[in-house]
Short mmCIF file of C-alpha atoms in Angstrom, two decimals:
data_model
loop_
_atom_site.label_atom_id
_atom_site.label_comp_id
_atom_site.label_asym_id
_atom_site.label_seq_id
_atom_site.Cartn_x
_atom_site.Cartn_y
_atom_site.Cartn_z
CA MET P 22 42.75 -8.80 33.72
CA PRO P 23 46.04 -8.09 31.68
CA LYS P 24 48.97 -6.78 34.04
CA LEU P 25 49.74 -3.20 33.63
CA THR P 26 53.39 -3.81 33.67
CA ALA P 27 53.33 -4.14 29.89
CA PRO P 28 52.82 -1.07 27.78
CA LEU P 29 49.36 0.17 27.00
CA ASP P 30 48.46 0.29 23.31
CA LEU P 31 46.76 3.68 23.90
CA LEU P 32 46.35 6.20 26.83
CA LEU P 33 43.71 8.85 26.48
CA LEU P 34 43.69 11.85 28.47
CA PRO P 35 40.37 13.83 28.08
CA SER P 36 39.10 16.89 30.05
CA TRP P 37 36.01 14.80 31.30
CA LEU P 38 35.49 11.04 31.57
CA VAL P 39 31.98 9.91 31.96
CA PRO P 40 31.94 6.13 32.59
CA VAL P 41 28.02 5.95 32.61
CA GLU P 42 28.49 3.10 35.25
CA PRO P 43 28.39 4.17 38.03
CA ALA P 44 25.54 6.54 37.22
CA GLY P 45 25.97 10.27 37.18
CA VAL P 46 29.66 10.37 37.50
CA VAL P 47 31.88 12.85 35.80
CA LEU P 48 35.52 12.33 36.17
CA GLN P 49 38.12 15.09 35.61
CA ALA P 50 41.88 14.79 35.44
CA HIS P 51 41.51 11.21 34.78
CA ALA P 52 42.84 8.86 32.08
CA LEU P 53 41.74 5.72 30.38
CA GLY P 54 43.93 2.98 28.95
CA ILE P 55 43.43 0.36 26.20
CA ARG P 56 45.12 -2.94 25.49
CA ASP P 57 44.18 -5.46 22.90
CA GLY P 58 41.01 -3.73 22.32
CA LYS P 59 39.74 -3.54 25.94
CA ILE P 60 39.74 -1.04 28.76
CA VAL P 61 42.44 -2.05 31.18
CA PHE P 62 42.91 1.18 32.98
CA ILE P 63 40.84 3.98 34.47
CA GLY P 64 42.51 6.34 36.94
CA SER P 65 43.86 9.46 37.91
CA ARG P 66 46.31 11.43 35.79
CA GLU P 67 48.89 10.85 38.53
CA GLU P 68 48.35 7.10 38.34
CA ALA P 69 48.59 7.11 34.59
CA ALA P 70 51.83 9.06 34.63
CA ARG P 71 53.47 5.93 36.16
CA LEU P 72 52.32 3.69 33.20
CA SER P 73 53.94 3.28 29.85
CA ALA P 74 51.93 3.43 26.58
CA ASN P 75 52.78 3.11 22.99
CA GLU P 76 50.50 5.99 22.19
CA THR P 77 49.37 8.88 24.53
CA ARG P 78 46.74 11.24 23.35
CA GLU P 79 45.75 14.42 25.11
CA LEU P 80 42.22 15.22 24.46
CA PRO P 81 41.64 18.85 25.61
CA GLY P 82 38.20 20.19 25.77
CA CYS P 83 36.87 16.64 25.13
CA LEU P 84 34.31 14.58 26.97
CA LEU P 85 35.32 10.88 26.74
CA ALA P 86 32.18 8.52 26.90
CA PRO P 87 30.99 5.08 25.83
CA GLY P 88 30.11 4.95 22.39
CA LEU P 89 26.53 5.55 21.37
CA ILE P 90 24.15 2.58 20.75
CA ASN P 91 21.41 2.93 18.15
CA ALA P 92 19.17 0.20 19.44
CA HIS P 93 16.74 0.33 16.32
CA GLY P 94 17.05 1.08 12.61
CA HIS P 95 16.79 0.04 9.06
CA ALA P 96 20.17 0.94 7.64
CA ALA P 97 19.70 0.47 3.97
CA MET P 98 16.44 2.67 4.08
CA THR P 99 19.12 5.67 4.24
CA LEU P 100 18.69 5.56 0.51
CA PHE P 101 15.14 6.41 0.76
CA ARG P 102 15.81 9.43 3.03
CA GLY P 103 13.32 12.09 2.10
CA LEU P 104 11.45 10.06 -0.29
CA ALA P 105 7.93 10.29 1.16
CA ASP P 106 7.76 12.96 3.93
CA ASP P 107 4.97 14.38 5.85
CA LEU P 108 2.55 11.44 5.42
CA PRO P 109 0.54 9.46 7.90
CA LEU P 110 2.19 5.97 8.80
CA LYS P 111 -0.24 3.86 6.95
CA THR P 112 -0.04 5.89 3.74
CA TRP P 113 3.75 6.35 3.99
CA LEU P 114 4.26 2.59 4.48
CA GLU P 115 1.65 1.14 2.07
CA ALA P 116 1.65 3.65 -0.70
CA HIS P 117 5.20 4.67 -0.85
CA ILE P 118 7.86 2.74 1.13
CA TRP P 119 6.70 -0.90 0.37
CA PRO P 120 6.25 -0.19 -3.34
CA ALA P 121 9.70 1.56 -3.46
CA GLU P 122 11.26 -1.49 -1.69
CA SER P 123 9.56 -3.84 -3.95
CA ARG P 124 10.90 -1.92 -7.01
CA TRP P 125 14.44 -1.04 -5.65
CA VAL P 126 15.70 -3.26 -3.02
CA SER P 127 18.47 -5.85 -3.89
CA GLU P 128 21.68 -6.97 -2.46
CA ASP P 129 23.49 -4.04 -4.03
CA PHE P 130 20.85 -1.58 -2.65
CA VAL P 131 21.41 -2.98 0.84
CA ARG P 132 25.09 -3.06 0.45
CA ASP P 133 25.36 0.59 -0.56
CA GLY P 134 22.69 1.75 1.77
CA THR P 135 24.07 0.03 4.75
CA ALA P 136 27.63 1.42 4.08
CA LEU P 137 26.14 4.93 3.86
CA ALA P 138 24.30 4.42 7.15
CA ILE P 139 27.50 3.11 8.95
CA ALA P 140 29.46 6.03 7.81
CA GLU P 141 26.75 8.53 9.09
CA GLN P 142 26.49 6.69 12.38
CA LEU P 143 30.24 6.59 12.96
CA LYS P 144 30.60 10.25 12.28
CA GLY P 145 27.74 10.84 14.81
CA GLY P 146 29.46 8.94 17.66
CA ILE P 147 27.54 5.61 17.25
CA THR P 148 29.77 2.54 17.89
CA CYS P 149 26.97 -0.12 17.86
CA PHE P 150 23.65 -0.24 16.01
CA SER P 151 20.83 -2.64 15.48
CA ASP P 152 19.60 -3.19 11.86
CA MET P 153 16.39 -4.95 10.83
CA TYR P 154 16.42 -4.91 7.06
CA PHE P 155 16.36 -7.21 3.98
CA PHE P 156 19.31 -9.32 2.76
CA PRO P 157 20.89 -9.46 6.35
CA LYS P 158 23.82 -11.32 5.22
CA VAL P 159 24.87 -8.59 3.04
CA ALA P 160 24.39 -6.00 5.79
CA ALA P 161 26.48 -8.28 8.18
CA ASP P 162 29.35 -8.15 5.51
CA CYS P 163 29.14 -4.27 5.62
CA VAL P 164 29.43 -4.38 9.44
CA HIS P 165 32.40 -6.81 9.39
CA ASP P 166 34.25 -4.61 6.86
CA SER P 167 33.63 -1.19 8.51
CA GLY P 168 34.79 -2.20 12.12
CA ILE P 169 31.70 -1.07 13.81
CA ARG P 170 29.69 -3.23 16.22
CA ALA P 171 26.07 -4.30 15.31
CA GLN P 172 22.97 -6.41 15.96
CA ILE P 173 21.64 -7.84 12.67
CA ALA P 174 17.94 -8.52 13.11
CA THR P 175 16.70 -10.88 10.38
CA PRO P 176 13.27 -9.55 9.07
CA LEU P 177 10.43 -11.93 9.28
CA LEU P 178 7.04 -11.34 7.77
CA ASP P 179 4.06 -13.65 6.90
CA PHE P 180 4.33 -12.22 3.13
CA PRO P 181 7.10 -12.35 0.49
CA ILE P 182 9.79 -9.88 1.16
CA PRO P 183 13.03 -9.09 -0.84
CA GLY P 184 15.42 -11.99 -0.27
CA ALA P 185 13.00 -14.44 1.38
CA ARG P 186 9.80 -15.83 -0.37
CA THR P 187 8.14 -17.21 2.84
CA PHE P 188 8.41 -16.80 6.50
CA ASP P 189 10.18 -20.05 6.74
CA ASP P 190 12.81 -18.90 4.19
CA GLY P 191 13.28 -15.75 6.35
CA LEU P 192 13.83 -17.95 9.57
CA HIS P 193 16.10 -20.26 7.90
CA ILE P 194 18.12 -17.29 6.73
CA GLY P 195 18.18 -16.06 10.38
CA VAL P 196 19.17 -19.38 11.88
CA GLU P 197 21.91 -19.87 9.34
CA LEU P 198 23.20 -16.36 9.80
CA PHE P 199 23.10 -16.87 13.67
CA GLY P 200 25.36 -20.01 13.23
CA ASP P 201 27.69 -18.45 10.81
CA LEU P 202 28.38 -15.27 13.19
CA ARG P 203 27.99 -17.16 16.52
CA HIS P 204 31.69 -16.21 17.35
CA HIS P 205 32.06 -12.94 15.59
CA PRO P 206 33.65 -10.31 17.90
CA ARG P 207 31.35 -7.50 16.69
CA ILE P 208 28.34 -9.00 15.22
CA THR P 209 25.37 -10.55 16.93
CA VAL P 210 22.26 -11.85 15.22
CA ALA P 211 18.56 -11.54 16.14
CA LEU P 212 15.23 -12.71 15.01
CA GLY P 213 13.14 -9.70 13.68
CA PRO P 214 9.49 -10.54 13.39
CA HIS P 215 8.38 -7.28 11.83
CA ALA P 216 5.21 -6.46 14.07
CA PRO P 217 2.14 -8.39 15.67
CA TYR P 218 0.10 -7.33 12.59
CA THR P 219 2.48 -8.88 10.00
CA VAL P 220 3.12 -12.17 11.81
CA ASN P 221 0.55 -14.75 12.88
CA ASP P 222 0.44 -16.79 15.86
CA GLU P 223 1.80 -19.90 14.20
CA ASN P 224 4.70 -18.04 13.07
CA LEU P 225 5.36 -16.07 16.25
CA GLU P 226 5.39 -19.50 18.06
CA LYS P 227 8.12 -20.71 15.60
CA VAL P 228 10.05 -17.63 16.61
CA ARG P 229 9.60 -18.17 20.32
CA VAL P 230 10.87 -21.96 19.84
CA ILE P 231 13.95 -21.02 17.77
CA ALA P 232 14.86 -18.06 20.03
CA GLU P 233 14.90 -20.24 23.10
CA GLU P 234 16.97 -22.84 21.34
CA LEU P 235 19.49 -20.42 20.23
CA ASP P 236 19.26 -18.04 23.04
CA ALA P 237 18.92 -15.39 20.53
CA PRO P 238 17.47 -11.87 20.84
CA ILE P 239 14.17 -10.75 19.30
CA GLN P 240 13.44 -7.30 17.86
CA MET P 241 9.85 -6.29 16.97
CA HIS P 242 7.81 -3.16 16.31
CA ILE P 243 5.09 -3.30 19.12
CA HIS P 244 2.36 -0.71 20.00
CA GLU P 245 3.71 1.84 17.46
CA THR P 246 0.25 3.38 17.05
CA ALA P 247 -3.13 3.39 18.60
CA PHE P 248 -4.57 1.94 15.44
CA GLU P 249 -2.48 -1.03 15.88
CA VAL P 250 -3.61 -1.70 19.30
CA GLN P 251 -7.37 -1.16 18.36
CA GLN P 252 -6.91 -3.42 15.28
CA SER P 253 -5.51 -6.16 17.63
CA VAL P 254 -8.34 -5.95 20.06
CA GLU P 255 -10.99 -6.29 17.25
CA GLN P 256 -9.06 -9.12 15.52
CA HIS P 257 -7.65 -11.00 18.45
CA GLY P 258 -9.61 -9.76 21.47
CA GLU P 259 -6.43 -8.58 23.11
CA ARG P 260 -3.83 -5.99 22.96
CA PRO P 261 -0.57 -6.92 21.18
CA LEU P 262 1.39 -7.10 24.22
CA ALA P 263 -1.12 -9.39 26.00
CA ARG P 264 -1.12 -11.40 22.70
CA LEU P 265 2.73 -11.71 22.89
CA ALA P 266 2.68 -12.63 26.49
CA ARG P 267 0.26 -15.38 25.85
CA LEU P 268 2.42 -16.71 23.13
CA GLY P 269 5.61 -16.57 25.40
CA LEU P 270 7.35 -13.96 23.46
CA LEU P 271 7.82 -11.33 26.36
CA GLY P 272 11.17 -11.55 28.37
CA PRO P 273 14.60 -10.29 28.55
CA ARG P 274 15.55 -11.23 25.04
CA LEU P 275 12.73 -9.22 23.49
CA GLN P 276 13.34 -5.81 22.28
CA ALA P 277 10.01 -3.83 21.95
CA VAL P 278 10.39 -1.02 19.53
CA HIS P 279 8.29 2.27 19.79
CA VAL P 280 5.70 1.16 22.43
CA THR P 281 3.81 4.55 22.26
CA GLN P 282 0.50 2.98 23.83
CA VAL P 283 0.97 1.90 27.38
CA SER P 284 -1.99 0.75 29.54
CA ASP P 285 -1.45 -0.02 33.24
CA ASP P 286 -1.78 -3.76 32.16
CA ASP P 287 0.67 -3.26 29.42
CA LEU P 288 3.18 -1.69 31.97
CA ALA P 289 2.64 -4.51 34.27
CA LEU P 290 3.51 -7.05 31.56
CA LEU P 291 6.65 -5.17 30.50
CA VAL P 292 7.78 -4.94 34.13
CA GLU P 293 7.03 -8.60 35.08
CA SER P 294 8.75 -10.01 31.89
CA ASN P 295 11.81 -7.66 32.04
CA THR P 296 11.10 -6.73 28.38
CA SER P 297 13.20 -3.84 27.18
CA VAL P 298 11.69 -0.96 25.06
CA VAL P 299 13.45 0.81 22.41
CA HIS P 300 12.28 4.57 22.21
CA CYS P 301 12.25 6.07 18.70
CA PRO P 302 10.97 9.66 19.57
CA GLU P 303 11.64 11.49 16.19
CA SER P 304 10.36 8.90 14.00
CA ASN P 305 7.29 8.74 16.22
CA LEU P 306 6.84 12.50 16.15
CA LYS P 307 7.21 12.74 12.28
CA LEU P 308 4.78 9.98 11.60
CA ALA P 309 2.44 11.35 14.43
CA SER P 310 2.42 7.70 15.93
CA GLY P 311 2.22 8.80 19.68
CA PHE P 312 4.52 9.33 22.58
CA CYS P 313 6.35 6.75 24.45
CA PRO P 314 5.82 7.36 28.24
CA VAL P 315 9.54 6.94 29.02
CA GLU P 316 9.70 8.43 32.54
CA ARG P 317 6.71 6.17 33.57
CA LEU P 318 8.39 3.26 32.23
CA TRP P 319 11.88 4.08 33.74
CA GLN P 320 10.44 4.71 37.23
CA ALA P 321 8.62 1.38 37.01
CA GLY P 322 11.82 -0.35 36.32
CA VAL P 323 11.63 -0.89 32.48
CA ASN P 324 14.84 -0.84 30.69
CA VAL P 325 14.46 1.84 27.94
CA ALA P 326 16.98 2.31 25.14
CA VAL P 327 16.83 4.82 22.23
CA GLY P 328 16.91 4.15 18.35
CA THR P 329 16.62 6.55 15.42
CA ASP P 330 14.57 4.25 13.30
CA GLY P 331 15.21 4.45 9.56
CA ALA P 332 16.26 7.59 7.86
CA ALA P 333 13.20 7.22 5.60
CA SER P 334 10.99 8.29 8.68
CA ASN P 335 13.46 10.28 10.89
CA ASN P 336 15.26 11.64 8.65
CA ASP P 337 18.91 11.19 9.99
CA LEU P 338 20.65 8.70 12.00
CA ASP P 339 21.75 11.19 14.66
CA LEU P 340 21.57 9.50 17.92
CA LEU P 341 22.87 12.50 19.96
CA GLY P 342 20.03 14.54 18.43
CA GLU P 343 17.55 11.68 19.05
CA THR P 344 18.64 11.51 22.71
CA ARG P 345 18.14 15.38 23.16
CA THR P 346 14.74 14.95 21.69
CA ALA P 347 13.99 12.06 24.05
CA ALA P 348 14.92 14.07 27.09
CA LEU P 349 12.84 17.01 26.05
CA LEU P 350 9.84 15.06 25.11
CA ALA P 351 9.93 12.87 28.14
CA LYS P 352 9.64 16.02 30.25
CA ALA P 353 6.49 17.24 28.31
CA VAL P 354 4.97 13.75 28.43
CA ALA P 355 5.58 13.16 32.13
CA GLY P 356 4.67 17.01 32.95
CA SER P 357 7.72 17.13 34.75
CA ALA P 358 10.89 19.23 34.10
CA SER P 359 13.00 16.60 36.16
CA ALA P 360 12.07 13.83 33.96
CA LEU P 361 14.80 12.06 32.10
CA ASP P 362 17.77 14.28 33.15
CA ALA P 363 20.80 14.54 31.11
CA HIS P 364 22.69 11.92 32.70
CA ARG P 365 19.96 9.39 32.37
CA ALA P 366 19.38 10.40 28.87
CA LEU P 367 22.96 9.47 28.05
CA ARG P 368 22.67 6.22 29.91
CA MET P 369 19.56 5.46 27.74
CA ALA P 370 21.81 6.07 24.57
CA THR P 371 24.76 3.94 25.90
CA LEU P 372 24.21 1.32 28.67
CA ASN P 373 20.52 0.83 28.30
CA GLY P 374 21.00 0.25 24.72
CA ALA P 375 23.62 -2.43 25.41
CA ARG P 376 21.44 -4.08 27.95
CA ALA P 377 18.51 -4.16 25.51
CA LEU P 378 20.76 -5.91 22.79
CA GLY P 379 22.26 -8.27 25.33
CA LEU P 380 25.65 -6.70 25.06
CA ASP P 381 26.03 -4.91 28.54
CA ALA P 382 28.82 -7.30 29.47
CA VAL P 383 30.79 -6.10 26.45
CA THR P 384 29.92 -2.26 25.80
CA GLY P 385 27.81 0.63 26.97
CA SER P 386 29.96 1.80 29.64
CA LEU P 387 33.56 2.49 30.59
CA GLU P 388 34.51 -0.25 32.92
CA LEU P 389 37.71 -2.46 33.14
CA GLY P 390 37.48 -5.51 30.78
CA LYS P 391 34.83 -4.15 28.62
CA ALA P 392 35.49 -3.44 24.78
CA ALA P 393 37.12 0.08 24.15
CA ASP P 394 34.07 1.44 22.19
CA LEU P 395 34.64 5.15 22.93
CA VAL P 396 33.68 8.56 21.64
CA ALA P 397 35.37 11.78 22.33
CA PHE P 398 32.98 14.72 22.16
CA ASP P 399 34.68 18.08 21.53
CA LEU P 400 32.95 20.64 24.01
CA SER P 401 35.34 23.39 23.29
CA GLY P 402 32.95 25.36 21.10
CA LEU P 403 31.82 28.78 21.70
CA ALA P 404 28.15 27.62 21.94
CA GLN P 405 29.04 25.35 24.70
CA GLN P 406 30.57 27.71 27.03
CA PRO P 407 30.65 28.05 30.13
CA ILE P 408 30.56 24.38 31.04
CA TYR P 409 28.94 23.83 34.64
CA ASP P 410 27.98 20.20 33.96
CA ALA P 411 29.74 18.56 30.97
CA VAL P 412 26.94 15.91 30.37
CA SER P 413 24.21 18.59 30.36
CA GLN P 414 26.27 20.63 27.78
CA LEU P 415 26.60 17.32 25.71
CA ILE P 416 22.80 16.59 25.72
CA TYR P 417 21.34 20.02 25.62
CA THR P 418 23.81 22.12 23.67
CA SER P 419 25.83 19.82 21.52
CA SER P 420 25.34 18.42 17.95
CA ARG P 421 26.92 15.29 16.22
CA ASP P 422 29.33 17.90 14.69
CA CYS P 423 31.22 17.81 18.08
CA VAL P 424 32.02 14.11 17.48
CA LYS P 425 35.96 14.16 17.22
CA HIS P 426 37.16 10.66 17.62
CA VAL P 427 35.51 7.21 17.68
CA TRP P 428 37.06 3.96 18.74
CA VAL P 429 35.44 0.46 18.33
CA ALA P 430 37.23 -2.43 20.20
CA GLY P 431 40.29 -0.11 20.44
CA ARG P 432 40.50 0.59 16.64
CA GLN P 433 40.07 4.24 15.67
CA LEU P 434 37.31 4.39 13.11
CA LEU P 435 36.94 8.19 13.28
CA GLU P 436 39.91 10.63 13.76
CA ASP P 437 39.28 14.36 13.97
CA GLY P 438 35.99 13.95 12.33
CA ARG P 439 37.29 11.94 9.34
CA LEU P 440 36.53 8.22 8.63
CA THR P 441 39.63 6.28 8.83
CA ARG P 442 38.25 2.84 7.09
CA MET P 443 35.61 4.18 4.74
CA ASP P 444 35.81 6.34 1.58
CA GLU P 445 33.29 9.27 2.09
CA GLN P 446 33.61 10.52 -1.56
CA ALA P 447 32.83 7.00 -2.83
CA LEU P 448 29.79 6.83 -0.44
CA HIS P 449 28.42 10.31 -1.39
CA ALA P 450 28.76 9.41 -5.03
CA SER P 451 26.95 6.12 -4.61
CA ALA P 452 24.15 7.75 -2.68
CA CYS P 453 23.66 10.41 -5.28
CA ALA P 454 23.55 7.80 -8.05
CA TRP P 455 20.79 5.82 -6.26
CA GLY P 456 18.95 9.09 -5.54
CA GLN P 457 18.97 9.86 -9.38
CA ARG P 458 17.64 6.29 -10.21
CA ILE P 459 14.89 6.34 -7.57
CA ALA P 460 13.73 9.75 -8.40
CA GLY P 461 13.22 8.47 -11.88
CA GLN P 462 15.90 10.51 -13.73
CA HIS P 463 17.55 7.40 -15.05
CA GLU P 464 14.77 4.79 -15.30
#
């Protein structure tokens, strides 16, 4: 740990400091110090007054927390936002989204869509996100340029996809990207087999072998709908989680996205394997896919993170709003008003997300030595008064509009609600141009 005799790069003085770890703690009259992109000081204002800093920032009325972690999404699909609303999942996917992707997705589409998604996420307090979409190298370039942190999950399907003619092509791209970015300070690479119903046993075996060789994470849509589970039983004689267990895919490196259907046997497999679940409540609600039993999973010891899914099925990348929905939905599903309280909901959107992505040693909580991935939420608004519990006010009364400042690895990427490294007007113009093309106005 760097000695505190040298000046800090930045000393932050918020009204509330919520480290997330230890759980349930809200610190007042405290400060946080940053040097070389890492947190090197957390202590009282009295202690902070004895330190020197190159810059000191008072954050009155602000709650300083770890940056939010969006553990699942398809960033470039932001350009399909609102394209095919109010349709069943199968119809939405097969009759609208897949044809649109076949027609429009290119490197330029992914570049522009990913940049738009990154900007939206930064403005909403997200400092790290997971992306599973085509042309992953292009997405990784966008992440590198923007300053945000991300996991890039290379999509893998049995049939041709944009940028990969075969499953093996996709796997080669993933392995190559993993090697290229192995030492990148803000980007990790995962393998992204799309779902049990789009990847056969032979190819899933390839994923398992390579993931073990590289020690790479795996992200996969699993148990998203009751139909998926029923189809698996009919075709394979077992539920998808049981099939994945048989193939050796379950484990701490697997990120199981959605998981709306959970039997007692499914729960036992998740617990025994230490598999993480990524909950996407608003996408599941909008597509009527089902309800992830978050409280049941949590009480059993399963690590549950939260994700937005893509903006084509959400329709936003608002993780604070997603977390509020998750907290409220968990209570209804569990039949208990005390299920997923505000502090645990914030943990789900921060440290649990980091743990799911294998980044909990780096980010997800405000602890000495971790990266200074931070968000300052402004709780001074009229609608947030009075404040008895700052975390409850954050989760239950606040919107992403209260995000004031964002830092990733100590670099400020949002200041007073304005992006510091991205051109908002250019992003807006680009998104509108794509919308006009896709809507058929300029075919």
